[in-house]
């Protein structure tokens, strides 16, 4: 059975390293007991090196929340993919809507995805529409977002790609998208991937859902949504809830 992937995006939380250690440790001890779930935690950059050092056996992989699209040079405040590679990072969230909202374009995201795949890091490519419309305009939007974000990636490099469908209206919301609708979208996303890279590649690419997932709704979303995993925001820094979520999906 293919492993289910649960990614915790801590975003800009917590504000102290002590708290980060506490969340990481508790998540890790829960993750050590899981059989069918891979856990990836994406803390803020400043905590990454120390959390990586506190790792014994890697029941939890540490990922990053973003990366820059150049390898080195005069780019104040940016982090190079090579730096992440050197630390041993295997996953990087790319194109999160909160970064797109601050000016990241499909073009920049396409460069990041291609660079990461080239050096053996899995990009967790976030896609998602702002609103849904009766006439299906959001499907066209999504299709071009996927195509544009992958336009520098060839079939031979696609193996490590992970796609995370996060409808913007469901992020930080009260409720997640309906599992039936997630199912429809997961089929649509695979269809777009199949058109680009072929059926086998599309089936092999993990598709995650993100947006207001918690321990209560996770299982239904996972089962009815027919997805390969979840990208979790708020609930990933709420240790008790996140541990419960992991156990539920593993069971
Ligand atoms: P929430 O789970 O807090 O809605 O955030 C989802 C998200 O943006 C994960 O990347």
mmCIF file of C-alpha atoms and ligand atoms in Angstrom:
data_model
loop_
_atom_site.group_PDB
_atom_site.id
_atom_site.type_symbol
_atom_site.label_atom_id
_atom_site.label_comp_id
_atom_site.label_asym_id
_atom_site.label_seq_id
_atom_site.Cartn_x
_atom_site.Cartn_y
_atom_site.Cartn_z
ATOM 1 C CA UNK A 1 0.000 0.000 0.000
ATOM 2 C CA UNK A 2 1.233 3.466 -0.881
ATOM 3 C CA UNK A 3 1.940 5.505 2.250
ATOM 4 C CA UNK A 4 -0.390 8.327 3.111
ATOM 5 C CA UNK A 5 1.332 11.665 3.470
ATOM 6 C CA UNK A 6 0.350 14.125 6.162
ATOM 7 C CA UNK A 7 2.109 17.474 5.943
ATOM 8 C CA UNK A 8 1.929 20.005 8.764
ATOM 9 C CA UNK A 9 2.435 23.584 7.605
ATOM 10 C CA UNK A 10 3.199 25.502 10.795
ATOM 11 C CA UNK A 11 3.143 28.808 8.883
ATOM 12 C CA UNK A 12 4.443 31.597 11.184
ATOM 13 C CA UNK A 13 3.978 29.577 14.386
ATOM 14 C CA UNK A 14 5.020 29.092 17.182
ATOM 15 C CA UNK A 15 6.920 32.187 18.345
ATOM 16 C CA UNK A 16 9.488 30.460 20.575
ATOM 17 C CA UNK A 17 11.898 27.619 19.916
ATOM 18 C CA UNK A 18 10.879 25.931 23.180
ATOM 19 C CA UNK A 19 7.333 25.666 21.923
ATOM 20 C CA UNK A 20 8.549 24.449 18.514
ATOM 21 C CA UNK A 21 10.553 21.687 20.222
ATOM 22 C CA UNK A 22 7.571 20.674 22.293
ATOM 23 C CA UNK A 23 5.261 20.386 19.268
ATOM 24 C CA UNK A 24 7.910 18.573 17.258
ATOM 25 C CA UNK A 25 8.727 16.067 20.013
ATOM 26 C CA UNK A 26 5.115 15.179 20.707
ATOM 27 C CA UNK A 27 4.339 14.816 17.018
ATOM 28 C CA UNK A 28 7.411 12.670 16.555
ATOM 29 C CA UNK A 29 6.565 10.247 19.331
ATOM 30 C CA UNK A 30 3.093 9.800 17.871
ATOM 31 C CA UNK A 31 4.542 9.400 14.366
ATOM 32 C CA UNK A 32 6.886 6.629 15.520
ATOM 33 C CA UNK A 33 3.883 4.402 16.131
ATOM 34 C CA UNK A 34 2.278 4.932 12.726
ATOM 35 C CA UNK A 35 2.336 2.206 10.102
ATOM 36 C CA UNK A 36 0.811 3.640 6.966
ATOM 37 C CA UNK A 37 1.369 7.378 7.304
ATOM 38 C CA UNK A 38 4.425 9.508 6.492
ATOM 39 C CA UNK A 39 4.600 12.734 8.452
ATOM 40 C CA UNK A 40 6.286 15.900 7.187
ATOM 41 C CA UNK A 41 6.475 19.004 9.375
ATOM 42 C CA UNK A 42 7.273 22.356 7.808
ATOM 43 C CA UNK A 43 8.332 24.785 10.545
ATOM 44 C CA UNK A 44 9.548 28.360 10.016
ATOM 45 C CA UNK A 45 13.092 28.452 8.552
ATOM 46 C CA UNK A 46 14.768 29.553 11.798
ATOM 47 C CA UNK A 47 13.812 26.325 13.580
ATOM 48 C CA UNK A 48 14.786 23.915 10.804
ATOM 49 C CA UNK A 49 18.459 23.213 11.625
ATOM 50 C CA UNK A 50 17.819 22.537 15.293
ATOM 51 C CA UNK A 51 14.774 20.394 14.676
ATOM 52 C CA UNK A 52 16.741 18.367 12.170
ATOM 53 C CA UNK A 53 19.442 17.848 14.799
ATOM 54 C CA UNK A 54 16.977 16.675 17.394
ATOM 55 C CA UNK A 55 15.842 13.936 15.054
ATOM 56 C CA UNK A 56 16.857 10.399 15.903
ATOM 57 C CA UNK A 57 15.199 7.920 13.577
ATOM 58 C CA UNK A 58 13.247 9.970 11.123
ATOM 59 C CA UNK A 59 9.640 9.221 11.938
ATOM 60 C CA UNK A 60 9.042 12.827 10.958
ATOM 61 C CA UNK A 61 10.613 14.524 7.962
ATOM 62 C CA UNK A 62 11.348 18.208 8.248
ATOM 63 C CA UNK A 63 10.326 20.306 5.264
ATOM 64 C CA UNK A 64 10.458 23.992 4.385
ATOM 65 C CA UNK A 65 7.603 26.386 3.680
ATOM 66 C CA UNK A 66 9.171 28.040 0.650
ATOM 67 C CA UNK A 67 12.420 28.505 -1.255
ATOM 68 C CA UNK A 68 13.898 31.024 -3.684
ATOM 69 C CA UNK A 69 14.302 30.321 -7.403
ATOM 70 C CA UNK A 70 18.000 31.127 -7.722
ATOM 71 C CA UNK A 71 20.897 29.112 -6.395
ATOM 72 C CA UNK A 72 23.031 31.917 -4.961
ATOM 73 C CA UNK A 73 23.749 35.602 -5.129
ATOM 74 C CA UNK A 74 22.501 39.024 -4.096
ATOM 75 C CA UNK A 75 18.996 38.117 -2.966
ATOM 76 C CA UNK A 76 18.591 39.568 0.515
ATOM 77 C CA UNK A 77 16.471 37.492 2.822
ATOM 78 C CA UNK A 78 16.050 34.562 0.458
ATOM 79 C CA UNK A 79 16.891 30.883 0.952
ATOM 80 C CA UNK A 80 18.502 28.838 -1.827
ATOM 81 C CA UNK A 81 17.365 25.332 -2.784
ATOM 82 C CA UNK A 82 21.009 24.287 -2.419
ATOM 83 C CA UNK A 83 21.004 25.376 1.241
ATOM 84 C CA UNK A 84 17.970 23.217 1.916
ATOM 85 C CA UNK A 85 19.507 20.305 0.059
ATOM 86 C CA UNK A 86 22.685 20.671 2.113
ATOM 87 C CA UNK A 87 20.687 20.505 5.357
ATOM 88 C CA UNK A 88 19.048 17.279 4.225
ATOM 89 C CA UNK A 89 15.599 18.693 3.519
ATOM 90 C CA UNK A 90 13.457 16.442 1.328
ATOM 91 C CA UNK A 91 10.221 18.415 1.016
ATOM 92 C CA UNK A 92 9.451 22.055 0.257
ATOM 93 C CA UNK A 93 6.046 23.703 0.011
ATOM 94 C CA UNK A 94 5.909 25.779 -3.164
ATOM 95 C CA UNK A 95 3.284 28.240 -4.343
ATOM 96 C CA UNK A 96 1.244 28.424 -1.171
ATOM 97 C CA UNK A 97 -1.636 30.838 -1.715
ATOM 98 C CA UNK A 98 -0.393 33.007 1.153
ATOM 99 C CA UNK A 99 2.836 33.518 -0.822
ATOM 100 C CA UNK A 100 1.066 33.877 -4.154
ATOM 101 C CA UNK A 101 -1.012 36.635 -2.523
ATOM 102 C CA UNK A 102 2.251 38.481 -1.823
ATOM 103 C CA UNK A 103 3.263 38.475 -5.467
ATOM 104 C CA UNK A 104 4.621 35.034 -6.307
ATOM 105 C CA UNK A 105 3.680 34.215 -9.867
ATOM 106 C CA UNK A 106 3.239 30.906 -11.701
ATOM 107 C CA UNK A 107 6.476 31.773 -13.503
ATOM 108 C CA UNK A 108 8.483 31.965 -10.250
ATOM 109 C CA UNK A 109 6.774 28.873 -8.938
ATOM 110 C CA UNK A 110 7.592 26.966 -12.118
ATOM 111 C CA UNK A 111 11.287 27.771 -11.626
ATOM 112 C CA UNK A 112 11.199 26.609 -8.002
ATOM 113 C CA UNK A 113 9.436 23.345 -8.840
ATOM 114 C CA UNK A 114 11.912 22.554 -11.618
ATOM 115 C CA UNK A 115 14.976 23.402 -9.496
ATOM 116 C CA UNK A 116 13.807 21.297 -6.574
ATOM 117 C CA UNK A 117 13.028 18.277 -8.728
ATOM 118 C CA UNK A 118 16.395 18.641 -10.393
ATOM 119 C CA UNK A 119 18.245 18.337 -7.056
ATOM 120 C CA UNK A 120 16.072 15.577 -5.625
ATOM 121 C CA UNK A 121 13.784 17.522 -3.285
ATOM 122 C CA UNK A 122 10.021 16.930 -3.458
ATOM 123 C CA UNK A 123 8.120 20.121 -4.163
ATOM 124 C CA UNK A 124 4.686 20.177 -2.534
ATOM 125 C CA UNK A 125 3.085 22.276 -5.228
ATOM 126 C CA UNK A 126 0.058 24.169 -3.904
ATOM 127 C CA UNK A 127 -2.744 24.981 -6.283
ATOM 128 C CA UNK A 128 -6.259 26.220 -5.674
ATOM 129 C CA UNK A 129 -8.942 28.585 -6.835
ATOM 130 C CA UNK A 130 -10.060 31.686 -5.002
ATOM 131 C CA UNK A 131 -13.748 31.071 -5.611
ATOM 132 C CA UNK A 132 -15.911 28.481 -7.309
ATOM 133 C CA UNK A 133 -18.385 29.343 -9.981
ATOM 134 C CA UNK A 134 -21.395 27.613 -11.494
ATOM 135 C CA UNK A 135 -19.964 27.814 -15.007
ATOM 136 C CA UNK A 136 -16.819 25.916 -13.982
ATOM 137 C CA UNK A 137 -14.436 28.841 -14.546
ATOM 138 C CA UNK A 138 -12.460 27.635 -11.519
ATOM 139 C CA UNK A 139 -11.620 24.450 -13.408
ATOM 140 C CA UNK A 140 -10.038 26.419 -16.237
ATOM 141 C CA UNK A 141 -8.174 28.484 -13.699
ATOM 142 C CA UNK A 142 -6.858 25.402 -11.950
ATOM 143 C CA UNK A 143 -5.868 23.747 -15.192
ATOM 144 C CA UNK A 144 -3.772 26.696 -16.267
ATOM 145 C CA UNK A 145 -2.286 27.040 -12.791
ATOM 146 C CA UNK A 146 -1.115 23.413 -12.939
ATOM 147 C CA UNK A 147 0.173 23.735 -16.505
ATOM 148 C CA UNK A 148 2.014 27.002 -15.817
ATOM 149 C CA UNK A 149 3.557 25.755 -12.582
ATOM 150 C CA UNK A 150 4.871 22.632 -14.291
ATOM 151 C CA UNK A 151 5.928 24.086 -17.616
ATOM 152 C CA UNK A 152 9.630 23.574 -16.875
ATOM 153 C CA UNK A 153 9.250 19.983 -15.718
ATOM 154 C CA UNK A 154 9.709 17.047 -18.046
ATOM 155 C CA UNK A 155 8.217 13.597 -17.631
ATOM 156 C CA UNK A 156 11.482 12.065 -16.446
ATOM 157 C CA UNK A 157 11.690 14.467 -13.489
ATOM 158 C CA UNK A 158 8.116 14.227 -12.306
ATOM 159 C CA UNK A 159 8.679 11.303 -9.916
ATOM 160 C CA UNK A 160 9.133 13.332 -6.715
ATOM 161 C CA UNK A 161 6.322 15.818 -7.310
ATOM 162 C CA UNK A 162 3.517 16.163 -4.778
ATOM 163 C CA UNK A 163 0.450 18.256 -5.587
ATOM 164 C CA UNK A 164 -1.566 19.882 -2.811
ATOM 165 C CA UNK A 165 -5.006 21.117 -3.724
ATOM 166 C CA UNK A 166 -5.898 23.962 -1.381
ATOM 167 C CA UNK A 167 -8.958 25.964 -2.421
ATOM 168 C CA UNK A 168 -8.210 29.432 -1.054
ATOM 169 C CA UNK A 169 -11.716 29.937 0.294
ATOM 170 C CA UNK A 170 -11.314 26.832 2.495
ATOM 171 C CA UNK A 171 -8.003 27.896 4.071
ATOM 172 C CA UNK A 172 -8.286 29.287 7.586
ATOM 173 C CA UNK A 173 -12.035 28.828 7.296
ATOM 174 C CA UNK A 174 -14.620 27.339 9.626
ATOM 175 C CA UNK A 175 -15.238 24.332 7.435
ATOM 176 C CA UNK A 176 -13.315 22.325 4.899
ATOM 177 C CA UNK A 177 -14.496 21.642 1.356
ATOM 178 C CA UNK A 178 -17.098 18.890 1.137
ATOM 179 C CA UNK A 179 -15.426 15.474 0.713
ATOM 180 C CA UNK A 180 -17.575 14.743 -2.383
ATOM 181 C CA UNK A 181 -16.286 17.928 -3.997
ATOM 182 C CA UNK A 182 -12.721 17.069 -3.046
ATOM 183 C CA UNK A 183 -13.183 13.746 -4.809
ATOM 184 C CA UNK A 184 -14.330 15.519 -7.959
ATOM 185 C CA UNK A 185 -11.352 17.856 -7.825
ATOM 186 C CA UNK A 186 -8.860 15.060 -7.232
ATOM 187 C CA UNK A 187 -10.111 13.350 -10.384
ATOM 188 C CA UNK A 188 -9.865 16.607 -12.307
ATOM 189 C CA UNK A 189 -6.299 17.261 -11.122
ATOM 190 C CA UNK A 190 -5.209 13.760 -12.102
ATOM 191 C CA UNK A 191 -6.796 14.219 -15.493
ATOM 192 C CA UNK A 192 -4.788 17.403 -16.068
ATOM 193 C CA UNK A 193 -1.615 15.626 -14.923
ATOM 194 C CA UNK A 194 -2.410 12.675 -17.210
ATOM 195 C CA UNK A 195 -2.827 15.014 -20.182
ATOM 196 C CA UNK A 196 0.574 16.516 -19.408
ATOM 197 C CA UNK A 197 2.610 13.454 -18.455
ATOM 198 C CA UNK A 198 0.581 10.319 -19.124
ATOM 199 C CA UNK A 199 -1.714 8.105 -17.100
ATOM 200 C CA UNK A 200 0.897 6.220 -15.046
ATOM 201 C CA UNK A 201 2.680 9.388 -13.943
ATOM 202 C CA UNK A 202 -0.636 10.977 -12.965
ATOM 203 C CA UNK A 203 -1.642 7.983 -10.874
ATOM 204 C CA UNK A 204 1.767 7.853 -9.195
ATOM 205 C CA UNK A 205 1.732 11.539 -8.208
ATOM 206 C CA UNK A 206 0.387 12.030 -4.674
ATOM 207 C CA UNK A 207 -2.465 14.530 -4.522
ATOM 208 C CA UNK A 208 -3.134 16.060 -1.102
ATOM 209 C CA UNK A 209 -5.991 18.209 0.134
ATOM 210 C CA UNK A 210 -5.545 21.235 2.404
ATOM 211 C CA UNK A 211 -7.936 23.749 3.942
ATOM 212 C CA UNK A 212 -9.436 23.598 7.442
ATOM 213 C CA UNK A 213 -8.589 19.968 8.066
ATOM 214 C CA UNK A 214 -8.832 18.859 11.693
ATOM 215 C CA UNK A 215 -8.997 15.594 13.602
ATOM 216 C CA UNK A 216 -12.779 15.521 13.288
ATOM 217 C CA UNK A 217 -13.113 15.867 9.523
ATOM 218 C CA UNK A 218 -9.804 14.284 8.389
ATOM 219 C CA UNK A 219 -10.967 10.704 7.937
ATOM 220 C CA UNK A 220 -14.058 11.526 5.909
ATOM 221 C CA UNK A 221 -12.059 13.877 3.702
ATOM 222 C CA UNK A 222 -9.399 11.259 3.257
ATOM 223 C CA UNK A 223 -11.741 8.382 2.442
ATOM 224 C CA UNK A 224 -14.428 10.076 0.378
ATOM 225 C CA UNK A 225 -12.018 12.546 -1.193
ATOM 226 C CA UNK A 226 -9.879 9.716 -2.610
ATOM 227 C CA UNK A 227 -6.682 11.644 -1.978
ATOM 228 C CA UNK A 228 -3.215 10.507 -0.919
ATOM 229 C CA UNK A 229 -2.807 12.801 2.048
ATOM 230 C CA UNK A 230 -3.462 16.092 3.744
ATOM 231 C CA UNK A 231 -1.783 19.477 4.083
ATOM 232 C CA UNK A 232 -2.722 20.744 7.509
ATOM 233 C CA UNK A 233 -2.333 24.302 8.819
ATOM 234 C CA UNK A 234 -3.745 25.286 12.201
ATOM 235 C CA UNK A 235 -4.342 21.763 13.454
ATOM 236 C CA UNK A 236 -0.648 20.895 12.922
ATOM 237 C CA UNK A 237 0.438 23.219 15.753
ATOM 238 C CA UNK A 238 -2.339 21.996 18.011
ATOM 239 C CA UNK A 239 -0.510 18.874 19.211
ATOM 240 C CA UNK A 240 -3.414 16.973 20.729
ATOM 241 C CA UNK A 241 -5.572 17.456 17.650
ATOM 242 C CA UNK A 242 -2.782 16.671 15.215
ATOM 243 C CA UNK A 243 -1.794 13.475 17.012
ATOM 244 C CA UNK A 244 -5.415 12.383 16.973
ATOM 245 C CA UNK A 245 -5.606 13.173 13.263
ATOM 246 C CA UNK A 246 -2.505 11.079 12.540
ATOM 247 C CA UNK A 247 -3.876 8.105 14.457
ATOM 248 C CA UNK A 248 -7.225 8.334 12.693
ATOM 249 C CA UNK A 249 -5.676 8.318 9.241
ATOM 250 C CA UNK A 250 -3.292 5.502 10.169
ATOM 251 C CA UNK A 251 -6.021 3.232 11.517
HETATM 252 P P1 LIG B 1 -5.654 25.615 7.687
HETATM 253 O O1 LIG B 1 -5.572 24.130 7.921
HETATM 254 O O2 LIG B 1 -5.320 26.410 8.905
HETATM 255 O O3 LIG B 1 -6.962 26.005 7.056
HETATM 256 O O4 LIG B 1 -4.512 25.969 6.636
HETATM 257 C C1 LIG B 1 -4.415 25.207 5.488
HETATM 258 C C2 LIG B 1 -3.157 25.551 4.801
HETATM 259 O O5 LIG B 1 -3.028 26.618 4.244
HETATM 260 C C3 LIG B 1 -2.058 24.564 4.839
HETATM 261 O O6 LIG B 1 -1.039 24.900 3.966
#
